[in-house]
């Protein structure tokens, strides 16, 4: 408490953060300190001539949270009540007034009288830009939510007049930029704050409205205002001269207030499917901060199960999200929710309770949402782009167990009509344009699921019965002949299937960890694996041939041979430039990033001093130790086989010949030097003799096994199988 008030040792920010956590998580901890907290607030109360301390907002929030649970612990003396009233009228920032009203309503024994006095003082001589006008707007907003019955009709009309005519519909600083200008600003000016509080006044009024019969007529104008702000990107007036930084703030606030309203069942029923589709598109706002703020509030309400199932459709619109941070956050959250619902389903399997299929049934709502998406078109290229949403859904939700159900639901969409429009077609014998969109996307979803099935080598089972689709967005086809005609007709252009397959390959490759970090071989520009290099030995079968020896002896040999003699030029044939380039490329492919031990470093030091023969032996040893290529089933099914020679099988007759094969001498057959035609052990034995005589050796040598001329294949790809913004305090 002391640190939050005095900022001693620069700990005020830490103290306020601790108070926020305590007040929201465990307010009972403040029981022993609530009197001291109230005394601090009483001393820091503002007046018309004195402003309050900046840290008073955190103290007020902690006190309001404590008062909501333990109202009797709050002091009732007149000085404290007057201090809270001063915060409600002059508190800065305006959130201080909001929390002060919450303390008064929760703990004061004379709250009705205090509320009437506050309403009178807030409405009296109200002027935009006047002293404490933002605090007055915040106080009226909170009173509309907490004490609607204490506000008579005349005062209600006066409050609505201030909010709509004098705040929301006025543009005091018109923008000179283009009408479609739209941007985000980290700072919020006074006019934008005033419009935000005015919007909250309208929403809080219908949140606290208790007449269910008349709620629809009262809430309709507010819903229209919110929808216009979202559709027109934060603009309410026809002049379209709202500053761009105001537009983004107002659009984000309108979307968040929509979500807050829909946490109440009575209001959620008033959100029509068409308005829901309008709300969902906020997830693809052009401003990153708007997308992140909307996503944060959506996840919060869904996590606490305050929103119905249809809101799980919105996160899948982040399939085209350009921000890697937001996309990763969405992916992690969707997968965690899918696992949670899967665990619930596992618990329900043995009981009589209906099994939860929340995430599986979302595919039908996603198809309906995409059919009304602003980017929808029937062209092949546009349909392939739309399949990205379905692939994103499958990547995060589909498993081998539920893929059959997802496919069945996607099929069922084609047996229904669109019921999203407010005036559905009366003629049920023919399909409307909205129906045609559904059928295009149903076929698109089916072919995408089939491709996904092939990639993972899964099997789609035929399910008995028929899945029920939401009646709010789908209606049944009455004519059996019409339903049969629609089911048999393919609505997709021919080139869509190939486009979906190529897109799925790209998305599955990109989803694997390490994608894009593979080192390409020299000259490999098209992304394919390097071809096999001639002259490299093929790895022998396990258990064949003599056991390999570590290259440790050459170290001593180098020490003994102080003045090695020159080798005869006729013995070693200079490799051609083509062979040298192939060898260099192969060495890059064989490069390893594994941590080296001291023994490997010693061997490398030896190779520097030992000359070409030792280098050849080391390259042969490394090639012999290289593991065979390995690809998992998913990768093998996505990549094209046969495009690269590195995927070809080596003929069995070239892998290993009988050990009894006769050797050839240098005299009978001209011996051509190749780097990988002899084993490292044979070269080390022949080296001293060659150096001593200085001429080609006539000694007969026997290699461990003849090597394939094509050599060892290139190593496999390195890629193996696998903020949001900090949300400001909720001031609504």
XYZ file of C-alpha atoms in Angstrom:
732
model
C 0.000 0.000 0.000
C 2.758 2.411 0.929
C 4.778 1.725 -2.214
C 1.722 2.218 -4.437
C 1.149 5.641 -2.876
C 4.704 7.014 -2.548
C 6.582 5.229 -5.374
C 9.443 4.623 -2.970
C 12.362 2.814 -4.663
C 10.391 3.049 -7.958
C 8.103 0.187 -6.911
C 4.766 1.911 -7.508
C 4.077 0.111 -10.794
C 4.896 -3.267 -9.240
C 2.728 -2.507 -6.205
C -0.239 -1.514 -8.385
C 0.121 -4.663 -10.497
C 0.161 -6.760 -7.330
C -2.971 -5.013 -6.104
C -4.702 -5.700 -9.409
C -3.882 -9.389 -9.217
C -4.998 -9.651 -5.593
C -8.251 -7.790 -6.208
C -9.188 -9.953 -9.187
C -7.987 -13.337 -7.921
C -8.167 -13.276 -4.112
C -9.795 -10.081 -2.808
C -10.179 -11.616 0.655
C -6.454 -11.058 1.113
C -7.211 -7.327 1.351
C -9.391 -7.753 4.430
C -6.578 -6.790 6.775
C -5.671 -3.762 4.648
C -9.003 -2.498 3.322
C -9.261 0.257 5.935
C -5.829 1.530 4.981
C -6.754 1.338 1.293
C -9.922 3.356 1.851
C -7.969 5.934 3.857
C -5.508 6.348 0.966
C -8.390 6.845 -1.496
C -10.033 9.344 0.809
C -6.827 11.419 0.996
C -6.268 11.287 -2.777
C -9.839 12.219 -3.779
C -9.931 14.879 -6.538
C -11.883 18.120 -6.534
C -12.801 20.679 -9.175
C -9.369 22.295 -8.664
C -7.196 19.292 -7.743
C -6.579 16.150 -9.784
C -6.174 12.724 -8.256
C -2.985 10.658 -8.320
C -2.457 8.506 -11.442
C -2.264 5.318 -9.363
C -5.692 5.871 -7.824
C -7.339 3.867 -10.637
C -5.671 0.634 -9.516
C -6.586 1.287 -5.889
C -10.187 2.001 -6.857
C -10.371 -1.164 -8.933
C -9.056 -3.235 -6.032
C -11.521 -1.586 -3.677
C -14.459 -2.137 -6.077
C -13.591 -5.805 -6.490
C -13.365 -6.243 -2.727
C -16.610 -4.319 -2.125
C -18.550 -6.567 -4.512
C -17.742 -9.583 -2.285
C -17.447 -8.034 1.170
C -19.594 -4.865 1.153
C -19.840 -4.710 4.951
C -16.075 -4.302 5.283
C -16.181 -0.947 3.452
C -16.331 2.111 5.776
C -19.631 4.022 5.834
C -18.464 7.410 7.100
C -19.582 10.530 5.154
C -16.020 11.553 4.253
C -15.414 8.335 2.364
C -18.769 8.606 0.543
C -17.926 12.154 -0.492
C -14.509 11.025 -1.698
C -16.142 8.393 -3.926
C -18.584 11.006 -5.270
C -15.671 13.312 -6.142
C -13.977 10.464 -7.990
C -17.219 9.891 -9.928
C -17.381 13.548 -10.997
C -13.725 14.544 -11.406
C -11.739 11.315 -11.525
C -8.970 11.069 -14.086
C -8.700 8.962 -16.157
C -12.399 8.271 -16.655
C -12.029 4.640 -15.468
C -11.582 6.041 -11.950
C -15.160 7.360 -12.077
C -16.425 3.968 -13.222
C -14.858 2.094 -10.275
C -15.956 4.772 -7.808
C -19.582 4.268 -8.868
C -19.141 0.506 -8.392
C -17.892 1.059 -4.813
C -20.819 3.367 -4.024
C -23.432 0.953 -5.392
C -21.946 -2.122 -3.749
C -21.187 -0.824 -0.251
C -22.985 2.416 0.536
C -26.038 2.255 2.791
C -27.437 5.386 1.094
C -26.694 4.435 -2.480
C -30.115 5.381 -3.911
C -29.742 8.955 -2.693
C -26.135 9.150 -3.892
C -27.100 7.805 -7.339
C -29.821 10.423 -7.835
C -27.425 13.196 -6.809
C -24.774 11.929 -9.214
C -27.234 11.785 -12.132
C -28.382 15.345 -11.429
C -24.818 16.686 -11.233
C -23.704 14.835 -14.375
C -26.596 16.131 -16.492
C -26.556 19.682 -15.162
C -24.875 22.066 -17.628
C -23.181 19.231 -19.498
C -20.934 20.479 -22.279
C -18.508 18.691 -24.519
C -15.010 19.655 -23.404
C -16.217 20.940 -20.075
C -14.495 20.180 -16.805
C -14.707 16.467 -16.005
C -17.039 15.707 -18.939
C -15.318 12.351 -19.621
C -15.740 11.357 -15.969
C -19.416 12.292 -16.178
C -19.873 10.108 -19.271
C -18.170 7.181 -17.502
C -20.373 7.688 -14.427
C -23.561 7.746 -16.523
C -22.432 4.622 -18.357
C -21.900 2.689 -15.114
C -25.145 3.922 -13.590
C -27.033 2.751 -16.683
C -25.684 -0.737 -15.980
C -25.943 -0.918 -12.174
C -28.917 1.279 -11.288
C -31.319 1.499 -14.248
C -34.355 1.542 -11.959
C -33.061 4.644 -10.175
C -33.082 6.623 -13.427
C -36.455 7.972 -14.497
C -37.568 8.251 -18.102
C -36.770 11.950 -18.456
C -33.221 11.426 -17.244
C -32.883 8.422 -19.558
C -33.923 10.497 -22.556
C -31.476 13.241 -21.571
C -28.639 10.725 -21.244
C -29.402 9.170 -24.648
C -29.583 12.619 -26.220
C -26.089 13.423 -24.932
C -24.675 10.077 -26.077
C -26.146 10.055 -29.587
C -26.741 13.612 -30.772
C -23.968 15.443 -28.946
C -21.210 12.821 -28.999
C -21.529 9.912 -31.465
C -22.933 11.729 -34.489
C -20.628 14.729 -34.211
C -17.202 14.973 -35.865
C -15.358 17.861 -34.255
C -12.029 17.191 -35.939
C -12.932 16.069 -39.480
C -10.327 14.165 -41.418
C -8.913 15.495 -44.681
C -7.729 12.048 -45.747
C -9.541 9.717 -48.122
C -12.845 8.270 -46.997
C -11.389 4.755 -46.840
C -8.359 5.799 -44.739
C -8.058 3.467 -41.782
C -5.232 3.215 -39.247
C -4.311 2.611 -35.613
C -2.851 5.053 -33.124
C -1.277 4.119 -29.807
C -2.657 7.288 -28.231
C -6.363 8.055 -27.915
C -7.533 11.657 -28.116
C -10.414 13.177 -26.188
C -12.999 12.897 -28.968
C -12.340 9.181 -29.479
C -12.619 8.546 -25.720
C -15.896 10.465 -25.547
C -17.374 8.384 -28.392
C -16.262 5.162 -26.710
C -18.031 6.101 -23.457
C -21.140 7.227 -25.348
C -21.271 3.855 -27.103
C -20.975 2.074 -23.758
C -23.910 4.103 -22.437
C -26.141 2.708 -25.197
C -24.977 -0.882 -24.689
C -25.167 -0.819 -20.876
C -28.745 0.427 -21.069
C -29.931 -2.653 -22.979
C -27.699 -4.977 -20.937
C -29.626 -4.030 -17.805
C -33.054 -3.902 -19.479
C -35.254 -6.410 -17.661
C -38.416 -6.314 -19.794
C -37.969 -9.372 -22.023
C -41.112 -8.660 -24.073
C -39.972 -5.206 -25.185
C -36.251 -5.962 -25.291
C -36.223 -6.569 -29.031
C -37.662 -3.148 -29.883
C -35.383 -1.356 -27.401
C -32.222 -3.203 -28.464
C -32.756 -3.003 -32.240
C -31.462 0.592 -32.637
C -28.341 -0.227 -30.617
C -27.682 -3.333 -32.711
C -28.015 -1.241 -35.853
C -25.460 1.278 -34.582
C -22.985 -1.500 -33.784
C -23.521 -3.150 -37.169
C -23.005 0.136 -39.028
C -19.758 0.786 -37.172
C -18.492 -2.663 -38.171
C -19.710 -2.582 -41.780
C -18.518 0.983 -42.443
C -15.198 0.500 -40.622
C -15.934 2.834 -37.719
C -17.926 5.488 -39.594
C -21.480 6.455 -38.676
C -22.050 9.547 -40.802
C -22.616 9.759 -44.535
C -19.898 12.400 -44.823
C -17.313 9.675 -44.034
C -14.913 12.228 -42.517
C -14.156 10.470 -39.218
C -10.419 10.485 -38.419
C -8.826 7.142 -39.412
C -7.474 6.513 -35.899
C -11.004 6.917 -34.496
C -12.444 4.432 -36.971
C -10.263 1.535 -35.867
C -10.977 2.193 -32.190
C -14.722 2.401 -32.714
C -14.857 -0.719 -34.882
C -12.927 -2.756 -32.316
C -15.125 -1.461 -29.483
C -18.318 -2.226 -31.439
C -17.174 -5.812 -32.035
C -16.243 -6.288 -28.381
C -19.552 -4.857 -27.180
C -21.362 -7.234 -29.538
C -19.548 -10.137 -27.871
C -20.351 -8.807 -24.411
C -24.032 -8.487 -25.256
C -24.147 -12.034 -26.602
C -22.878 -13.459 -23.308
C -26.494 -12.952 -22.217
C -28.838 -15.516 -23.696
C -31.631 -13.036 -24.343
C -29.352 -10.802 -26.393
C -27.611 -13.628 -28.225
C -30.930 -14.647 -29.731
C -31.301 -11.150 -31.212
C -28.071 -11.459 -33.199
C -29.300 -12.669 -36.577
C -27.121 -14.925 -38.791
C -26.447 -12.062 -41.191
C -25.270 -9.797 -38.339
C -23.165 -12.654 -37.012
C -21.445 -12.945 -40.401
C -20.762 -9.211 -40.268
C -19.245 -9.560 -36.810
C -17.076 -12.522 -37.832
C -15.324 -10.548 -40.582
C -13.699 -8.321 -37.911
C -11.253 -11.210 -37.502
C -9.817 -10.155 -40.884
C -9.528 -6.436 -40.175
C -6.648 -4.715 -41.968
C -5.231 -3.391 -38.666
C -3.305 -5.915 -36.588
C -4.306 -4.347 -33.256
C -8.000 -4.674 -34.113
C -7.624 -8.354 -34.992
C -5.609 -9.093 -31.858
C -7.994 -7.204 -29.551
C -11.044 -8.909 -31.020
C -9.422 -12.344 -30.799
C -8.385 -11.794 -27.173
C -11.949 -10.994 -26.081
C -13.414 -13.842 -28.156
C -11.072 -16.418 -26.589
C -11.828 -15.108 -23.118
C -15.594 -15.543 -23.454
C -15.344 -18.917 -25.220
C -12.939 -20.240 -22.589
C -15.390 -19.355 -19.828
C -18.259 -20.847 -21.898
C -20.113 -17.546 -22.045
C -20.740 -17.743 -25.799
C -22.616 -20.441 -27.782
C -20.976 -22.884 -30.161
C -21.359 -20.868 -33.343
C -18.631 -18.454 -32.181
C -16.068 -21.241 -32.534
C -16.359 -20.638 -36.297
C -14.670 -17.219 -36.124
C -11.116 -18.355 -35.188
C -10.892 -20.355 -38.433
C -11.057 -17.104 -40.410
C -7.467 -16.500 -39.284
C -6.258 -18.952 -41.955
C -4.827 -16.012 -43.940
C -3.446 -14.218 -40.857
C -0.228 -12.398 -41.881
C 1.085 -12.013 -38.323
C 2.991 -15.130 -37.295
C 2.428 -14.344 -33.615
C -1.363 -14.109 -33.932
C -1.562 -17.139 -36.217
C 0.486 -19.255 -33.815
C -1.675 -18.088 -30.921
C -4.876 -19.013 -32.774
C -3.522 -22.422 -33.774
C -2.448 -23.272 -30.238
C -5.764 -22.172 -28.786
C -7.880 -24.115 -31.313
C -5.880 -27.290 -30.723
C -6.201 -26.926 -26.960
C -9.986 -26.526 -27.235
C -10.170 -29.526 -29.593
C -8.282 -31.632 -27.060
C -10.550 -30.412 -24.259
C -13.698 -31.371 -26.172
C -12.105 -34.696 -27.119
C -11.534 -35.461 -23.439
C -15.147 -34.557 -22.671
C -16.282 -36.883 -25.452
C -14.158 -39.707 -24.043
C -15.798 -39.262 -20.653
C -19.282 -39.274 -22.197
C -18.766 -42.401 -24.285
C -19.620 -44.736 -21.430
C -22.597 -42.731 -20.163
C -26.066 -42.023 -21.492
C -25.175 -38.357 -22.039
C -25.147 -37.117 -25.631
C -21.588 -37.172 -26.967
C -20.119 -33.733 -27.618
C -19.314 -32.985 -31.272
C -18.726 -29.252 -31.015
C -15.581 -28.983 -33.119
C -16.760 -31.492 -35.743
C -20.093 -29.739 -36.308
C -18.306 -26.414 -36.866
C -17.552 -27.459 -40.462
C -21.206 -26.884 -41.442
C -21.219 -23.387 -39.922
C -17.853 -22.645 -41.517
C -19.218 -23.560 -44.963
C -22.229 -21.299 -44.383
C -20.006 -18.449 -43.192
C -17.697 -18.761 -46.209
C -20.677 -18.769 -48.588
C -21.487 -15.230 -47.362
C -17.876 -14.076 -47.165
C -17.084 -10.842 -49.060
C -14.283 -12.615 -50.979
C -16.462 -15.447 -52.285
C -16.456 -16.131 -56.045
C -17.217 -19.186 -58.205
C -14.003 -18.974 -60.216
C -11.565 -21.864 -59.848
C -8.763 -19.707 -58.444
C -11.048 -18.143 -55.829
C -12.415 -21.532 -54.787
C -8.887 -22.865 -54.317
C -8.164 -19.870 -52.074
C -11.289 -20.615 -50.043
C -10.091 -24.187 -49.537
C -7.304 -22.754 -47.367
C -9.904 -22.147 -44.630
C -10.990 -25.789 -44.795
C -7.399 -27.066 -44.745
C -6.686 -24.822 -41.742
C -9.732 -26.313 -40.025
C -8.630 -29.882 -40.788
C -5.075 -29.252 -39.596
C -6.310 -28.180 -36.165
C -9.391 -30.343 -35.645
C -9.345 -33.458 -37.843
C -8.116 -36.797 -36.525
C -8.403 -40.321 -37.861
C -11.331 -40.902 -35.492
C -13.460 -37.861 -36.365
C -12.648 -37.367 -40.075
C -15.564 -39.580 -41.118
C -18.000 -37.461 -39.105
C -16.583 -34.225 -40.541
C -16.956 -35.597 -44.074
C -20.510 -36.739 -43.361
C -21.520 -33.277 -42.096
C -19.923 -31.604 -45.131
C -21.995 -33.912 -47.364
C -25.191 -33.090 -45.494
C -24.798 -29.390 -46.328
C -25.466 -30.225 -49.971
C -28.841 -31.665 -48.989
C -30.056 -28.339 -47.521
C -30.890 -24.812 -48.568
C -29.512 -21.550 -47.227
C -31.682 -19.989 -44.514
C -29.371 -17.140 -43.497
C -31.150 -14.404 -45.452
C -33.931 -12.614 -43.631
C -36.381 -13.253 -46.501
C -35.900 -16.849 -47.663
C -37.128 -17.815 -51.099
C -40.690 -19.035 -51.184
C -40.154 -21.147 -54.283
C -38.523 -24.317 -53.000
C -38.377 -26.003 -56.413
C -35.322 -24.067 -57.639
C -32.019 -23.100 -56.066
C -31.150 -19.515 -55.262
C -27.738 -17.897 -55.608
C -27.103 -18.420 -51.871
C -27.929 -22.114 -52.293
C -25.523 -22.412 -55.222
C -22.766 -20.986 -53.045
C -23.458 -23.607 -50.398
C -23.271 -26.423 -52.936
C -20.001 -25.133 -54.399
C -18.443 -25.025 -50.946
C -19.889 -28.381 -49.933
C -18.206 -30.020 -52.937
C -15.039 -28.080 -52.176
C -15.049 -29.280 -48.580
C -15.609 -32.884 -49.627
C -12.749 -32.946 -52.122
C -10.451 -31.217 -49.624
C -11.268 -33.785 -46.954
C -10.638 -36.588 -49.453
C -7.217 -35.164 -50.294
C -6.460 -34.823 -46.593
C -7.462 -38.447 -46.119
C -5.083 -39.580 -48.880
C -2.200 -37.572 -47.450
C -2.501 -39.238 -44.053
C -3.427 -42.717 -45.340
C -6.644 -42.668 -43.344
C -9.966 -44.240 -44.272
C -13.339 -42.490 -44.250
C -16.081 -44.750 -42.969
C -19.720 -44.506 -43.965
C -21.777 -43.385 -40.964
C -25.335 -44.539 -40.322
C -28.121 -42.002 -39.987
C -28.089 -38.311 -40.808
C -26.457 -35.495 -38.873
C -28.767 -32.638 -37.908
C -27.668 -29.217 -39.100
C -28.496 -25.872 -37.404
C -31.990 -24.816 -38.403
C -31.107 -21.116 -38.096
C -28.859 -21.228 -41.191
C -30.047 -24.355 -43.069
C -33.459 -25.460 -44.287
C -34.575 -28.772 -45.746
C -35.133 -29.376 -49.468
C -38.737 -30.427 -49.855
C -38.531 -31.914 -53.351
C -36.891 -35.346 -53.489
C -36.122 -35.061 -57.201
C -34.458 -31.674 -56.665
C -32.403 -33.066 -53.803
C -31.332 -36.006 -55.981
C -30.321 -33.688 -58.822
C -28.245 -31.495 -56.507
C -26.527 -34.473 -54.877
C -25.481 -35.948 -58.250
C -24.256 -32.700 -59.781
C -20.630 -31.587 -59.293
C -20.485 -27.803 -58.948
C -16.697 -27.442 -59.058
C -14.622 -26.551 -62.148
C -12.262 -29.300 -63.279
C -9.034 -27.489 -62.353
C -10.043 -27.022 -58.706
C -8.993 -30.524 -57.677
C -5.388 -30.072 -58.829
C -5.235 -26.638 -57.244
C -6.469 -27.958 -53.897
C -3.924 -30.776 -53.992
C -1.032 -28.394 -54.670
C -2.192 -25.981 -51.977
C -2.494 -28.781 -49.438
C 1.050 -29.916 -50.169
C 2.365 -26.410 -49.615
C 0.411 -25.876 -46.393
C 1.415 -29.217 -44.906
C 5.062 -28.567 -45.706
C 4.853 -25.106 -44.174
C 3.219 -26.445 -41.008
C 6.146 -28.727 -40.210
C 8.727 -27.314 -37.772
C 11.977 -26.292 -39.392
C 10.327 -25.472 -42.707
C 12.446 -23.064 -44.698
C 15.636 -23.806 -42.719
C 16.924 -26.616 -44.981
C 20.357 -26.021 -46.471
C 20.254 -26.541 -50.221
C 23.096 -28.190 -52.077
C 25.228 -26.186 -54.459
C 23.326 -25.429 -57.640
C 20.005 -26.728 -56.258
C 17.689 -23.886 -57.200
C 14.342 -25.601 -57.626
C 14.103 -27.007 -54.085
C 14.536 -30.649 -55.079
C 17.013 -32.951 -53.428
C 20.495 -33.242 -54.874
C 21.134 -36.071 -57.298
C 23.381 -38.982 -56.470
C 27.047 -38.399 -56.978
C 29.135 -40.944 -58.790
C 32.151 -42.286 -57.001
C 30.643 -42.354 -53.509
C 30.338 -45.794 -51.876
C 27.015 -47.370 -51.031
C 26.406 -48.219 -47.439
C 26.884 -51.938 -46.921
C 24.265 -54.156 -45.372
C 24.493 -54.674 -41.625
C 26.713 -57.580 -40.682
C 28.476 -57.884 -44.066
C 32.214 -57.476 -44.476
C 34.856 -57.033 -41.810
C 34.218 -54.635 -38.925
C 35.317 -51.046 -39.448
C 38.310 -49.643 -37.627
C 38.699 -46.178 -36.176
C 41.213 -43.995 -37.970
C 43.649 -43.480 -35.134
C 46.852 -45.158 -36.388
C 47.656 -42.608 -39.125
C 48.303 -40.060 -36.419
C 51.417 -41.951 -35.281
C 52.540 -42.644 -38.855
C 52.563 -38.931 -39.576
C 54.778 -38.337 -36.564
C 57.334 -40.946 -37.671
C 57.527 -39.849 -41.308
C 59.356 -36.566 -41.011
C 60.158 -36.040 -44.717
C 57.606 -37.823 -46.872
C 58.746 -38.432 -50.412
C 56.819 -37.129 -53.362
C 54.336 -39.469 -54.923
C 54.685 -40.488 -58.535
C 52.450 -38.375 -60.705
C 51.588 -41.396 -62.817
C 50.035 -43.159 -59.834
C 47.414 -40.568 -58.954
C 45.325 -39.261 -61.778
C 44.148 -35.698 -61.388
C 40.327 -35.707 -61.161
C 38.454 -33.820 -63.805
C 36.706 -30.558 -63.066
C 33.347 -32.293 -63.306
C 34.392 -34.872 -60.704
C 35.693 -32.147 -58.430
C 32.426 -30.210 -58.627
C 30.411 -33.323 -57.926
C 32.580 -34.141 -54.941
C 32.207 -30.625 -53.567
C 28.458 -30.759 -53.928
C 28.289 -34.138 -52.233
C 30.389 -32.900 -49.346
C 27.950 -30.047 -48.738
C 25.043 -32.467 -48.666
C 26.886 -34.683 -46.192
C 27.661 -31.783 -43.873
C 26.454 -32.355 -40.303
C 25.613 -29.822 -37.636
C 25.986 -32.287 -34.794
C 28.379 -31.326 -32.005
C 31.853 -32.739 -32.658
C 33.919 -34.469 -30.045
C 37.657 -34.163 -29.537
C 38.389 -37.428 -31.384
C 36.808 -36.121 -34.586
C 38.828 -32.911 -34.293
C 42.027 -34.961 -33.957
C 41.122 -36.932 -37.064
C 40.526 -33.740 -38.994
C 43.930 -32.424 -37.945
C 45.458 -35.617 -39.285
C 43.678 -35.294 -42.590
C 45.159 -31.826 -43.141
C 48.689 -33.235 -42.878
C 48.169 -36.656 -44.461
C 47.463 -35.615 -48.058
C 44.970 -36.841 -50.664
C 44.972 -40.515 -49.662
C 43.944 -39.797 -46.078
C 41.325 -37.338 -47.288
C 39.925 -40.004 -49.603
C 39.816 -42.472 -46.753
C 37.999 -40.004 -44.517
C 35.393 -39.209 -47.217
C 34.815 -42.920 -47.740
C 34.501 -43.470 -43.978
C 32.009 -40.608 -43.626
C 29.968 -41.835 -46.581
C 29.886 -45.316 -45.093
C 28.582 -43.971 -41.769
C 25.867 -41.790 -43.265
C 22.410 -43.115 -42.300
C 19.985 -44.080 -44.996
C 17.294 -41.643 -46.041
C 14.135 -41.713 -44.027
C 10.752 -40.132 -44.791
C 7.636 -40.480 -42.739
C 4.355 -41.513 -44.270
C 2.947 -37.974 -44.364
C 5.927 -36.560 -46.210
C 6.118 -39.488 -48.609
C 2.512 -39.032 -49.588
C 2.803 -35.293 -50.168
C 6.110 -35.107 -52.115
C 6.378 -36.307 -55.716
C 8.337 -39.525 -56.006
C 10.601 -40.137 -58.920
C 11.397 -36.491 -59.629
C 14.794 -36.769 -58.001
C 17.309 -39.513 -58.591
C 17.979 -39.565 -54.843
C 14.731 -41.508 -54.369
C 15.582 -44.310 -56.811
C 16.314 -47.768 -55.479
C 19.762 -49.232 -56.049
C 19.658 -52.520 -57.944
C 20.301 -55.483 -55.759
C 23.103 -56.798 -57.967
C 25.101 -53.561 -57.467
C 24.981 -53.444 -53.690
C 27.485 -56.192 -52.928
C 29.418 -58.746 -54.913
C 30.778 -62.065 -53.616
C 33.952 -61.703 -51.578
C 35.631 -64.397 -53.682
C 35.758 -62.244 -56.798
C 39.250 -62.307 -58.301
C 41.446 -59.243 -57.963
C 43.295 -57.494 -60.735
C 46.861 -56.249 -60.787
C 48.266 -53.032 -62.035
C 50.210 -54.851 -64.749
C 47.339 -56.837 -66.233
C 44.739 -54.058 -66.141
C 45.437 -50.321 -66.138
C 44.446 -48.996 -62.709
C 42.546 -45.711 -62.734
C 42.563 -43.852 -59.443
C 39.111 -43.080 -58.038
C 38.571 -41.588 -54.629
C 36.107 -44.157 -53.371
C 37.169 -47.417 -54.980
C 39.191 -48.765 -52.065
C 38.576 -49.095 -48.384
C 40.381 -46.787 -45.912
C 42.229 -49.741 -44.333
C 43.760 -50.822 -47.679
C 45.008 -47.320 -48.429
C 46.718 -46.951 -45.085
C 48.591 -50.225 -45.628
C 49.652 -49.271 -49.129
C 50.711 -45.712 -48.254
C 54.213 -46.277 -46.783
C 55.192 -48.609 -49.662
C 54.125 -46.118 -52.274
C 56.046 -43.294 -50.660
C 59.189 -45.390 -50.263
C 59.455 -46.454 -53.894
C 58.112 -43.308 -55.445
C 56.486 -45.256 -58.299
C 53.191 -47.013 -58.929
C 52.772 -50.029 -56.727
C 52.290 -53.442 -58.324
C 50.868 -54.905 -55.139
C 47.583 -56.654 -55.612
C 44.782 -55.031 -53.492
C 41.401 -56.366 -52.553
C 38.664 -53.905 -51.641
C 36.109 -54.881 -49.053
C 33.319 -54.677 -51.604
C 33.000 -53.061 -55.038
C 31.259 -49.699 -54.877
C 28.321 -48.564 -56.925
C 29.334 -46.010 -59.516
C 26.414 -43.835 -58.710
C 27.379 -43.731 -55.042
C 25.293 -42.885 -52.041
C 22.131 -40.852 -52.323
C 21.884 -37.340 -50.907
C 20.671 -37.029 -47.344
C 17.003 -36.396 -46.649
C 15.528 -32.970 -45.944
C 16.283 -31.468 -42.566
C 12.652 -30.633 -41.792
C 11.233 -33.396 -39.619
C 7.582 -33.699 -38.561
C 6.697 -31.217 -36.098
C -0.094 -11.724 -28.571
C -1.665 -11.068 -28.862
C -1.567 -7.532 -27.585
C -1.831 -7.113 -23.878
C -5.465 -6.368 -23.302
C -6.169 -3.089 -21.474
C -8.313 -3.265 -18.350
C -11.883 -4.059 -19.212
C -13.530 -0.702 -18.987
C -16.830 -1.684 -20.440
